[in-house]
Coordinates of C-alpha atoms in Angstrom, one line a residue:
Chain A
X13 CA 3.0 38.7 -0.4
X14 CA 1.0 35.4 -0.6
X15 CA 0.1 36.3 -4.2
X16 CA 3.7 36.7 -5.2
X17 CA 4.7 33.5 -3.5
X18 CA 1.9 31.6 -5.2
X19 CA 3.0 32.8 -8.6
X20 CA 6.6 31.8 -7.8
X21 CA 5.5 28.4 -6.6
X22 CA 3.4 27.9 -9.7
X23 CA 6.5 28.7 -11.8
X24 CA 8.5 26.1 -9.8
X25 CA 5.9 23.5 -10.4
X26 CA 5.7 24.3 -14.0
X27 CA 9.5 24.0 -14.4
X28 CA 9.5 20.8 -12.4
X29 CA 6.8 19.2 -14.7
X30 CA 8.7 20.3 -17.8
X31 CA 12.0 18.8 -16.6
X32 CA 10.4 15.6 -15.4
X33 CA 8.8 15.0 -18.9
X34 CA 12.3 15.1 -20.5
X35 CA 14.3 12.1 -21.6
X36 CA 17.5 12.6 -19.6
X37 CA 17.5 11.0 -16.2
X38 CA 19.5 13.8 -14.5
X39 CA 17.0 16.4 -15.8
X40 CA 14.3 14.4 -14.2
X41 CA 16.1 14.4 -10.9
X42 CA 16.6 18.2 -11.1
X43 CA 12.9 18.3 -11.7
X44 CA 12.1 16.4 -8.6
X45 CA 14.3 18.8 -6.6
X46 CA 12.3 21.8 -8.0
X47 CA 9.1 20.0 -7.2
X48 CA 10.0 19.5 -3.6
X49 CA 11.1 23.1 -3.3
X50 CA 7.7 24.2 -4.6
X51 CA 5.9 21.9 -2.2
X52 CA 7.9 23.2 0.8
X53 CA 7.4 26.9 -0.2
X54 CA 3.7 26.1 -0.6
X55 CA 3.6 24.7 2.9
X56 CA 5.2 27.9 4.2
X57 CA 2.9 30.2 2.3
X58 CA -0.3 28.3 3.2
X59 CA 0.6 28.6 6.8
X60 CA 0.2 32.4 6.4
X61 CA 3.0 34.9 6.0
X62 CA 1.9 37.2 8.8
X63 CA 4.0 37.4 12.0
X64 CA 7.5 38.8 11.7
X65 CA 9.1 37.4 14.9
X66 CA 10.8 34.0 14.7
X67 CA 9.0 31.4 16.7
X68 CA 11.3 31.6 19.7
X69 CA 10.0 32.7 23.0
X70 CA 11.4 36.2 23.7
X71 CA 10.5 39.1 26.0
X72 CA 8.3 41.8 24.7
X73 CA 6.9 40.0 21.7
X74 CA 3.1 39.5 21.6
X75 CA 1.6 36.3 20.4
X76 CA 0.3 37.8 17.2
X77 CA 3.8 38.8 16.1
X78 CA 5.2 35.3 16.1
X79 CA 5.4 33.4 12.8
X80 CA 3.3 30.1 12.8
X81 CA 5.7 27.5 14.1
X82 CA 3.8 24.4 12.8
X83 CA 4.4 24.8 9.1
X84 CA 8.1 25.3 9.8
X85 CA 8.3 22.0 11.7
X86 CA 6.4 20.3 8.9
X87 CA 8.8 21.7 6.3
X88 CA 11.8 20.6 8.3
X89 CA 10.4 17.1 8.3
X90 CA 9.6 17.2 4.6
X91 CA 13.0 18.6 3.7
X92 CA 15.0 15.7 5.4
X93 CA 12.7 13.1 3.8
X94 CA 13.0 14.6 0.3
X95 CA 16.8 14.9 0.9
X96 CA 17.0 11.2 1.8
X97 CA 14.9 10.2 -1.2
X98 CA 16.9 12.4 -3.6
X99 CA 20.2 11.0 -2.5
X100 CA 18.9 7.5 -2.9
X101 CA 17.6 8.5 -6.4
X102 CA 21.0 9.9 -7.4
X103 CA 22.8 6.8 -6.3
X104 CA 20.2 4.7 -8.1
X105 CA 20.7 6.8 -11.3
X106 CA 24.4 6.3 -11.0
X107 CA 24.1 2.5 -10.6
X108 CA 21.6 2.4 -13.5
X109 CA 24.0 4.3 -15.7
X110 CA 26.8 1.8 -14.9
X111 CA 24.6 -1.3 -15.4
X112 CA 22.3 -0.3 -18.2
X113 CA 24.8 2.1 -20.0
X114 CA 22.2 4.8 -20.7
X115 CA 20.5 7.7 -19.1
X116 CA 17.8 8.0 -21.7
X117 CA 14.4 7.1 -20.3
X118 CA 13.2 6.1 -23.8
X119 CA 15.8 3.3 -23.9
X120 CA 14.7 2.0 -20.4
X121 CA 11.4 0.4 -21.6
X122 CA 12.5 -3.1 -21.2
X123 CA 9.4 -4.6 -23.0
X124 CA 11.6 -7.6 -24.2
X125 CA 11.6 -9.1 -20.7
X126 CA 7.8 -9.3 -20.4
X127 CA 6.2 -11.5 -23.0
Chain B
X8 CA -2.0 -0.4 29.4
X9 CA -2.7 2.6 27.2
X10 CA 0.6 2.2 25.2
X11 CA -0.5 -1.1 23.8
X12 CA -1.5 0.3 20.5
X13 CA 2.0 1.5 19.9
X14 CA 3.5 -2.0 20.2
X15 CA 2.8 -3.2 16.6
X16 CA 4.9 -0.1 15.5
X17 CA 7.6 -0.2 18.1
X18 CA 8.4 -3.9 18.1
X19 CA 9.3 -4.2 14.4
X20 CA 11.2 -0.9 14.7
X21 CA 13.3 -2.3 17.6
X22 CA 13.9 -5.5 15.7
X23 CA 14.8 -3.7 12.5
X24 CA 17.5 -1.7 14.4
X25 CA 18.8 -4.8 16.1
X26 CA 19.0 -6.7 12.8
X27 CA 21.3 -4.0 11.4
X28 CA 24.1 -5.0 13.8
X29 CA 25.0 -8.4 12.4
X30 CA 24.2 -8.5 8.6
X31 CA 26.6 -11.4 7.9
X32 CA 25.3 -13.9 10.3
X33 CA 22.5 -15.3 8.2
X34 CA 21.0 -17.9 10.6
X35 CA 20.8 -15.3 13.4
X36 CA 19.2 -12.8 11.0
X37 CA 16.6 -15.4 10.1
X38 CA 15.7 -16.4 13.7
X39 CA 15.7 -12.7 14.8
X40 CA 13.4 -11.7 12.0
X41 CA 11.0 -14.6 12.7
X42 CA 11.0 -13.7 16.4
X43 CA 10.3 -10.0 15.6
X44 CA 7.4 -10.8 13.2
X45 CA 5.9 -13.3 15.7
X46 CA 6.2 -10.7 18.6
X47 CA 4.4 -8.1 16.4
X48 CA 1.7 -10.7 15.6
X49 CA 1.1 -11.4 19.2
X50 CA 1.0 -7.7 20.0
X51 CA -1.5 -7.2 17.2
X52 CA -3.7 -10.0 18.5
X53 CA -3.6 -8.6 22.1
X54 CA -4.6 -5.2 20.7
X55 CA -7.5 -6.7 18.7
X56 CA -8.9 -8.3 21.9
X57 CA -8.4 -5.0 23.8
X58 CA -10.2 -2.9 21.1
X59 CA -13.0 -5.5 20.7
X60 CA -13.6 -5.4 24.5
X61 CA -13.0 -1.7 25.4
X62 CA -13.8 0.2 22.2
X63 CA -11.6 2.6 20.2
X64 CA -8.2 3.1 21.7
X65 CA -6.6 6.5 21.4
X66 CA -3.4 8.0 22.8
X67 CA -1.9 11.4 22.2
X68 CA 1.9 11.2 22.3
X69 CA 3.7 13.0 25.1
X70 CA 0.4 13.6 27.1
X71 CA -0.4 16.7 25.2
X72 CA -4.1 17.4 24.9
X73 CA -5.6 15.9 21.8
X74 CA -5.6 18.3 18.8
X75 CA -2.1 19.6 19.7
X76 CA 0.0 16.4 20.0
X77 CA 0.2 13.5 17.6
X78 CA -2.7 11.2 18.1
X79 CA -2.5 7.5 17.5
X80 CA -5.9 5.8 17.1
X81 CA -6.7 2.2 16.9
X82 CA -10.3 1.3 16.0
X83 CA -11.4 -2.1 14.8
X84 CA -10.6 -1.3 11.1
X85 CA -7.0 -0.3 11.7
X86 CA -6.3 -3.1 14.2
X87 CA -7.7 -5.7 11.7
X88 CA -5.4 -4.3 9.0
X89 CA -2.4 -4.2 11.4
X90 CA -3.1 -7.8 12.3
X91 CA -3.4 -8.9 8.6
X92 CA -0.2 -6.9 7.8
X93 CA 1.8 -8.5 10.7
X94 CA 0.5 -12.0 9.7
X95 CA 1.5 -11.6 6.1
X96 CA 4.9 -10.3 7.0
X97 CA 5.5 -13.3 9.2
X98 CA 4.7 -15.6 6.3
X99 CA 6.7 -13.6 3.9
X100 CA 9.8 -14.0 6.1
X101 CA 9.1 -17.8 6.3
X102 CA 8.8 -17.9 2.5
X103 CA 11.9 -15.7 2.0
X104 CA 14.2 -18.1 3.8
X105 CA 14.3 -20.8 1.1
X106 CA 13.8 -18.5 -1.9
X107 CA 15.5 -15.2 -1.6
X108 CA 19.1 -16.4 -1.6
X109 CA 22.0 -15.8 0.9
X110 CA 23.5 -12.9 -1.0
X111 CA 20.4 -10.8 -0.5
X112 CA 20.0 -12.0 3.1
X113 CA 23.5 -10.7 3.9
X114 CA 22.7 -7.2 2.9
X115 CA 20.0 -6.0 5.3
X116 CA 17.0 -7.8 3.6
X117 CA 15.2 -8.5 6.9
X118 CA 15.8 -5.0 8.2
X119 CA 14.1 -3.7 5.1
X120 CA 11.1 -5.9 5.7
X121 CA 10.8 -4.9 9.3
X122 CA 11.0 -1.2 8.4
X123 CA 8.3 -1.7 5.8
X124 CA 6.1 -3.3 8.6
X125 CA 6.8 -0.2 10.8
X126 CA 5.6 2.1 8.0
X127 CA 2.5 0.0 7.2
X128 CA 1.4 -0.5 10.8
X129 CA 2.1 3.2 11.6
X130 CA 0.1 4.3 8.6
X131 CA -2.9 2.1 9.7
X132 CA -2.7 3.4 13.3
X133 CA -2.0 7.1 13.0
X134 CA -4.6 9.8 13.7
X135 CA -2.7 12.8 12.2
X136 CA -2.6 13.6 8.5
X137 CA 1.0 14.7 8.4
X138 CA 2.1 11.8 10.6
X139 CA 0.4 9.6 7.9
X140 CA 2.6 11.3 5.3
X141 CA 5.7 10.4 7.4
X142 CA 4.7 6.8 7.9
X143 CA 3.9 6.5 4.2
X144 CA 7.4 7.8 3.5
X145 CA 8.9 5.2 6.0
X146 CA 7.1 2.4 4.1
X147 CA 8.0 3.9 0.7
X148 CA 11.6 4.3 1.6
X149 CA 11.8 0.6 2.7
X150 CA 10.0 -0.4 -0.5
X151 CA 12.5 1.5 -2.6
X152 CA 15.3 -0.4 -0.9
X153 CA 13.5 -3.8 -1.3
X154 CA 12.4 -3.2 -5.0
X155 CA 16.0 -2.6 -6.1
X156 CA 17.5 -5.1 -3.6
X157 CA 19.9 -7.4 -5.5
X158 CA 20.5 -4.8 -8.3
X159 CA 19.5 -6.9 -11.3
X160 CA 19.0 -5.0 -14.6
X161 CA 15.1 -5.1 -14.7
X162 CA 15.0 -4.1 -11.0
X163 CA 17.2 -1.0 -11.6
X164 CA 15.2 0.0 -14.6
X165 CA 11.8 -0.4 -12.9
X166 CA 12.7 1.1 -9.6
X167 CA 13.6 4.4 -11.3
X168 CA 10.0 4.6 -12.5
X169 CA 8.7 3.5 -9.1
X170 CA 10.7 6.2 -7.3
X171 CA 9.8 8.9 -9.7
X172 CA 6.0 8.2 -9.4
X173 CA 6.2 8.1 -5.6
X174 CA 8.3 11.3 -5.4
X175 CA 5.6 13.1 -7.4
X176 CA 2.8 11.7 -5.3
X177 CA 4.6 12.6 -2.1
X178 CA 5.1 16.2 -3.3
X179 CA 1.4 16.3 -4.1
X180 CA 0.6 14.9 -0.6
X181 CA 2.6 17.7 1.0
X182 CA 0.8 20.3 -1.2
X183 CA -2.6 18.8 -0.3
X184 CA -1.7 18.9 3.4
X185 CA -0.7 22.5 3.0
X186 CA -4.0 23.4 1.4
X187 CA -5.9 21.5 4.1
X188 CA -4.0 23.3 6.8
X189 CA -4.6 26.7 5.4
X190 CA -8.3 26.1 5.2
X191 CA -8.9 24.4 8.5
X192 CA -5.8 25.3 10.7
X193 CA -5.4 21.7 12.1
X194 CA -3.8 18.4 11.1
X195 CA -5.4 16.0 13.6
X196 CA -7.9 13.8 11.8
X197 CA -10.6 13.9 14.6
X198 CA -10.2 17.7 14.9
X199 CA -10.5 17.9 11.0
X200 CA -13.7 15.9 11.2
X201 CA -15.1 18.5 13.7
X202 CA -13.9 21.6 11.8
X203 CA -14.7 20.6 8.2
X204 CA -18.5 20.5 8.7
X205 CA -18.4 24.0 10.1
X206 CA -16.8 25.5 7.0
X207 CA -19.5 26.8 4.7
X208 CA -17.8 27.2 1.4
X209 CA -17.4 23.6 0.4
X210 CA -15.9 24.3 -3.0
X211 CA -12.3 24.4 -1.8
X212 CA -12.8 21.3 0.4
X213 CA -14.1 19.4 -2.6
X214 CA -11.0 20.4 -4.5
X215 CA -8.8 19.2 -1.6
X216 CA -10.8 15.9 -1.4
X217 CA -10.1 15.3 -5.1
X218 CA -6.4 16.1 -4.5
X219 CA -6.2 13.5 -1.7
X220 CA -7.9 11.0 -4.0
X221 CA -5.2 11.6 -6.6
X222 CA -2.4 11.3 -3.9
X223 CA -3.8 8.1 -2.4
X224 CA -4.9 6.9 -5.8
X225 CA -1.2 6.9 -6.9
X226 CA -0.4 4.6 -3.9
X227 CA -3.5 2.5 -4.3
X228 CA -3.3 2.3 -8.1
X229 CA -6.8 3.4 -9.1
X230 CA -7.8 3.8 -12.8
X231 CA -5.8 6.5 -14.5
X232 CA -2.9 6.3 -11.9
X233 CA -2.2 2.6 -12.0
X234 CA 0.2 2.7 -14.9
X235 CA 3.4 2.3 -12.8
X236 CA 2.2 -0.8 -10.9
X237 CA 2.4 -3.7 -13.5
X238 CA 6.0 -2.9 -14.5
X239 CA 7.3 -2.0 -11.1
X240 CA 5.8 -5.1 -9.3
X241 CA 7.1 -7.4 -12.0
X242 CA 10.8 -6.6 -11.2
X243 CA 11.4 -7.8 -7.6
X244 CA 11.6 -11.5 -6.6
X245 CA 8.5 -13.3 -5.4
X246 CA 8.6 -12.8 -1.6
X247 CA 9.0 -9.0 -2.0
X248 CA 6.3 -9.0 -4.7
X249 CA 3.9 -10.8 -2.3
X250 CA 4.7 -8.3 0.4
X251 CA 4.1 -5.3 -1.9
X252 CA 1.0 -6.8 -3.5
X253 CA -0.6 -7.6 -0.2
X254 CA 0.4 -4.5 1.8
X255 CA 1.4 -1.4 -0.2
X256 CA -1.6 -0.7 -2.3
X257 CA -3.8 -1.4 0.7
X258 CA -2.3 1.5 2.6
X259 CA -3.6 3.8 -0.1
X260 CA -7.0 2.1 0.0
X261 CA -7.2 2.5 3.8
X262 CA -6.2 6.1 3.5
X263 CA -9.0 6.8 1.0
X264 CA -11.5 4.8 3.2
X265 CA -10.5 6.9 6.3
X266 CA -10.5 10.3 4.7
X267 CA -13.7 9.7 2.6
X268 CA -15.7 8.5 5.6
X269 CA -14.3 10.6 8.4
X270 CA -14.0 14.1 7.0
X271 CA -14.6 14.5 3.3
X272 CA -18.3 14.0 3.5
X273 CA -19.4 17.5 2.8
X274 CA -20.2 17.0 -0.9
X275 CA -20.8 13.3 -1.4
X276 CA -22.8 13.9 -4.5
X277 CA -19.6 14.8 -6.3
X278 CA -16.7 13.1 -4.5
X279 CA -18.3 9.7 -3.9
X280 CA -19.9 9.7 -7.3
X281 CA -16.4 10.3 -8.7
X282 CA -15.0 7.5 -6.5
X283 CA -17.6 5.1 -7.7
X284 CA -17.0 5.8 -11.4
X285 CA -13.2 5.7 -11.0
X286 CA -13.4 2.4 -9.1
X287 CA -15.5 0.8 -11.8
X288 CA -13.0 2.0 -14.4
X289 CA -10.2 0.5 -12.3
X290 CA -12.0 -2.9 -12.3
X291 CA -12.4 -2.8 -16.1
X292 CA -8.8 -1.8 -16.7
X293 CA -7.5 -4.5 -14.3
X294 CA -9.7 -7.1 -16.1
X295 CA -8.3 -6.1 -19.5
X296 CA -4.7 -6.6 -18.2
X297 CA -5.5 -9.8 -16.3
X298 CA -6.8 -11.4 -19.5
X299 CA -4.2 -9.9 -21.9
X300 CA -1.1 -11.5 -20.4
X301 CA 0.3 -15.0 -20.6
X302 CA 2.5 -14.5 -17.6
X303 CA 1.6 -15.9 -14.2
X304 CA 3.0 -12.9 -12.3
X305 CA 1.4 -10.3 -14.5
X306 CA -2.1 -12.0 -14.2
X307 CA -2.0 -11.8 -10.4
X308 CA -0.6 -8.3 -10.5
X309 CA -3.5 -7.1 -12.6
X310 CA -5.8 -8.8 -10.1
X311 CA -4.5 -6.5 -7.4
X312 CA -5.8 -3.6 -9.4
X313 CA -9.2 -5.3 -9.8
X314 CA -9.5 -5.8 -6.1
X315 CA -8.6 -2.2 -5.3
X316 CA -11.5 -1.2 -7.6
X317 CA -14.0 -3.6 -5.9
X318 CA -13.0 -2.3 -2.4
X319 CA -13.3 1.4 -3.3
X320 CA -16.7 0.8 -5.0
X321 CA -18.0 -0.5 -1.6
X322 CA -16.5 2.6 0.1
X323 CA -18.1 5.0 -2.4
X324 CA -21.6 3.7 -1.5
X325 CA -21.4 5.0 2.1
X326 CA -24.1 2.5 3.4
X327 CA -23.7 -0.2 5.9
X328 CA -23.6 -3.1 3.5
X329 CA -21.1 -1.4 1.2
X330 CA -18.7 -0.4 4.0
X331 CA -18.8 -3.7 5.8
X332 CA -18.3 -5.5 2.5
X333 CA -15.2 -3.4 1.7
X334 CA -13.6 -4.1 5.1
X335 CA -14.2 -7.8 4.7
X336 CA -12.9 -7.8 1.2
X337 CA -9.9 -5.8 2.1
X338 CA -8.8 -8.3 4.8
X339 CA -9.6 -11.2 2.5
X340 CA -7.7 -9.6 -0.4
X341 CA -4.5 -9.0 1.6
X342 CA -4.4 -12.7 2.6
X343 CA -5.4 -14.2 -0.7
X344 CA -3.0 -12.0 -2.8
X345 CA 0.0 -13.0 -0.6
X346 CA -1.1 -16.7 -0.9
X347 CA -1.5 -16.5 -4.6
X348 CA 1.9 -14.9 -5.1
X349 CA 3.5 -17.6 -3.0
X350 CA 1.9 -20.4 -5.0
X351 CA 2.6 -18.8 -8.3
X352 CA 6.2 -18.3 -7.1
X353 CA 6.5 -22.1 -6.5
X354 CA 5.1 -22.8 -10.0
X355 CA 7.5 -20.3 -11.5
X356 CA 10.5 -21.9 -9.7
X357 CA 9.4 -25.4 -10.8
X358 CA 9.3 -24.4 -14.5
X359 CA 12.1 -21.9 -14.4
X360 CA 9.9 -19.4 -16.2
X361 CA 6.8 -17.2 -15.7
X362 CA 5.5 -17.7 -19.2
X363 CA 2.3 -19.7 -19.3
X364 CA 2.9 -21.1 -22.8
X365 CA 6.0 -23.0 -21.5
X366 CA 4.1 -24.7 -18.7
X367 CA 2.0 -27.8 -18.5
X368 CA 1.1 -31.1 -16.8
X369 CA 2.0 -30.2 -13.2
X370 CA -1.0 -32.1 -11.9
X371 CA 0.8 -35.4 -12.3
X372 CA 3.9 -34.5 -10.5
X373 CA 2.7 -32.0 -7.9
X374 CA -1.1 -32.8 -7.3
X375 CA -1.2 -31.2 -3.8
X376 CA 0.1 -27.9 -5.1
X377 CA -2.5 -28.1 -7.9
X378 CA -5.5 -28.5 -5.5
X379 CA -4.2 -25.8 -3.1
X380 CA -3.9 -23.4 -6.1
X381 CA -7.4 -24.3 -7.3
X382 CA -8.9 -23.5 -3.8
X383 CA -7.0 -20.2 -3.7
X384 CA -8.2 -19.3 -7.2
X385 CA -11.8 -20.0 -6.2
X386 CA -11.3 -17.9 -3.1
X387 CA -10.1 -15.0 -5.3
X388 CA -13.1 -15.2 -7.5
X389 CA -15.5 -15.5 -4.6
X390 CA -17.0 -19.0 -4.8
X391 CA -19.5 -19.2 -1.9
X392 CA -17.8 -21.2 1.0
X393 CA -14.5 -19.3 0.5
X394 CA -13.4 -16.0 1.8
X395 CA -14.0 -13.8 -1.4
X396 CA -17.7 -14.4 -1.2
X397 CA -19.1 -12.6 1.9
X398 CA -17.2 -9.4 1.1
X399 CA -18.2 -9.2 -2.5
X400 CA -21.8 -10.1 -1.7
X401 CA -22.1 -7.2 0.8
X402 CA -20.4 -4.8 -1.7
X403 CA -22.9 -5.8 -4.4
X404 CA -25.8 -5.5 -2.0
X405 CA -24.5 -2.0 -1.0
X406 CA -24.4 -1.1 -4.7
X407 CA -28.0 -2.2 -5.2
X408 CA -29.2 -0.3 -2.1
X409 CA -27.3 2.8 -3.2
X410 CA -27.6 4.8 -6.4
X411 CA -25.1 2.7 -8.4
X412 CA -26.8 -0.6 -9.2
X413 CA -25.0 -0.7 -12.6
X414 CA -21.7 -0.8 -10.7
X415 CA -22.8 -4.0 -8.8
X416 CA -23.8 -5.6 -12.1
X417 CA -20.3 -4.8 -13.5
X418 CA -18.7 -6.3 -10.3
X419 CA -20.7 -9.5 -10.7
X420 CA -19.8 -9.8 -14.4
X421 CA -16.1 -9.1 -13.9
X422 CA -16.0 -11.8 -11.1
X423 CA -16.3 -14.2 -14.0
X424 CA -13.3 -12.6 -15.7
X425 CA -11.3 -12.8 -12.5
X426 CA -12.2 -16.5 -12.3
X427 CA -11.2 -17.0 -15.9
X428 CA -7.8 -15.3 -15.5
X429 CA -7.0 -17.4 -12.4
X430 CA -8.3 -20.6 -14.0
X431 CA -6.2 -20.0 -17.0
X432 CA -3.1 -20.4 -14.9
X433 CA -4.6 -23.7 -13.5
X434 CA -5.4 -25.0 -17.0
X435 CA -2.1 -24.1 -18.6
X436 CA 0.2 -25.0 -15.8
X437 CA -1.5 -28.0 -14.2
X438 CA -3.3 -29.7 -17.1
X439 CA -2.1 -30.6 -20.5
X440 CA 1.1 -32.3 -21.6
X441 CA 3.8 -32.5 -19.0
X442 CA 6.7 -30.1 -19.8
X443 CA 10.3 -30.1 -18.7
X444 CA 10.7 -28.9 -15.1
X445 CA 13.7 -27.7 -13.1
X446 CA 14.8 -30.1 -10.4
X447 CA 13.5 -28.8 -7.0
X448 CA 14.8 -30.2 -3.8
X449 CA 12.1 -31.8 -1.6
X450 CA 13.0 -29.7 1.5
X451 CA 13.0 -26.4 -0.4
X452 CA 9.7 -27.3 -1.9
X453 CA 8.3 -28.2 1.5
X454 CA 9.6 -25.0 3.1
X455 CA 8.0 -22.9 0.3
X456 CA 4.7 -24.8 0.3
X457 CA 4.0 -24.7 4.1
X458 CA 3.6 -20.9 4.5
X459 CA 1.5 -20.9 1.3
X460 CA -0.8 -23.7 2.5
X461 CA -1.2 -22.2 6.0
X462 CA -2.2 -18.9 4.4
X463 CA -4.7 -20.6 2.2
X464 CA -6.1 -22.4 5.2
X465 CA -6.5 -19.1 7.0
X466 CA -8.5 -17.7 4.1
X467 CA -10.7 -20.8 4.1
X468 CA -11.3 -20.3 7.8
X469 CA -12.1 -16.6 7.1
X470 CA -14.7 -17.7 4.5
X471 CA -16.3 -20.6 6.3
X472 CA -16.3 -18.9 9.6
X473 CA -17.5 -15.6 8.2
X474 CA -20.4 -15.5 10.7
X475 CA -17.8 -15.6 13.5
X476 CA -15.8 -12.7 12.1
X477 CA -18.9 -10.5 11.3
X478 CA -19.1 -8.8 14.7
X479 CA -15.5 -7.5 14.1
X480 CA -16.3 -6.3 10.6
X481 CA -19.5 -4.7 11.7
X482 CA -17.7 -3.0 14.6
X483 CA -15.2 -1.6 12.2
X484 CA -17.9 -0.5 9.8
X485 CA -19.8 1.2 12.6
X486 CA -16.9 3.5 13.4
X487 CA -16.5 4.4 9.8
X488 CA -20.3 5.2 9.4
X489 CA -20.5 7.2 12.7
X490 CA -17.4 9.4 12.8
X491 CA -18.6 10.7 16.2
X492 CA -17.4 7.5 17.9
X493 CA -13.9 8.2 16.5
X494 CA -14.0 11.9 17.4
X495 CA -15.2 11.2 20.9
X496 CA -12.4 8.7 21.5
X497 CA -9.7 11.1 20.4
X498 CA -10.9 14.4 21.7
X499 CA -12.5 13.5 25.1
X500 CA -9.2 13.1 26.9

């Protein structure tokens, strides 16, 4: 199971890198979404996929059967953080499109302001 | 009182929340922000005295036993950095009042600064690797808000790049934590330091160590990962730039210092060799940038990169002189960078441009500013009585004692280039034919000058009184060189 998950996560990372190297800003943001999905699934997988019972104390479940609760808490934290950052990024992209009139990263170099 | 080490985090958090209730009342915003920064400063000084007298302070939140709860640890290194960060934030707020403009002050500017201080102080104090990630996100989120605050075109353009780079490095941070957790099964730094030496196959740990170097290298702007910094830091106004230049990269430097002395010591032949090479390349890349530009802000921005390289070279040597030198240089560099950005900001306001070619002759009209800038530039380069000297001396000594004597030679040689880059600002802006200047009100000038001058005086005291501060630096270095002190303080309870 961990092997399959690793391959899927690898594919997500690959797709994220491909999208983030493109010119269009919205593709880049989709890429960051895929990247954080990959990172969260990696966190879940690396915690180990043994243990079938959800980590809620219940009668008749031995300790070995519970899923590891720590990675789940870490993922929950990472999800809300990446959610906040993504929403900020989307609003920033919208404002940048209004002000700069482009979503093409090649046109956002701005070297003329430097020298 | 065992909760004392949380005060430098809780006080700015409280003030940041209070500041959000009355955004339109500018004078109340200013006084509340000053009060908050001053209270944080006092808490940090009290904590420094406490740690100096009683040794490493550690607390595990919620009274859970140590590896299971979140530990907060304050040793001398972290408390020195917390103190410097609080001090700089205090001066940045004083400097912001005449420069940032009322429109920005009305839209949660001081809240943003306070939240940034929460993130920085938390990142310096935490003893848990995932909690470090959360505090880094707190400070990054505030820095996103501050870098785009005002919404000018260059700010919008550069903050997109800044955001993207930091989102990628945060995702890598989560991945690195995932690998570390699957190998060791713990996230507490002291517990990691106990468990990692017990693991026999060090290959995977070396890989994770390099991954953490990449993650923190993005934050600290080390050699191949510094590409985002010159553009992004150029965009925001001077007080925000001073705050970023003094604090943000130093969090990455601190994290590398902590991880590479506390638990990634299993294969120093590879990891620390890599760190030494990368830090030398960082210095060279920064020097090229600092000499290439005719722009006052760009020159100081590239000097941030040079200083990161110098500090990390000291860390990579893993001997007493190198580590002590790095700690001294880290504190010195935070203060001097903030002071230099303040002074350069005044020069830029007087001329109405940051281009060196359009400046000249300021020595006749503003002689005091000129002399203060000269002292700060000498301090940056490390001229003996000033604060850059003792740290760099120890780092160079560490290099000669360790295997990388060539690194020390490069640091000595590049000090000349640092001096040249800082003196070029002095020669172009203060000497030569007087150029046309923008009218600057006497009171505004004075209110901008006072925080800068006080900060420069503090760096002079740090340099002249280096003997007085050495016990603190050596105490901090001792904990880094003997991780057992750190582990005992956290796990004994």
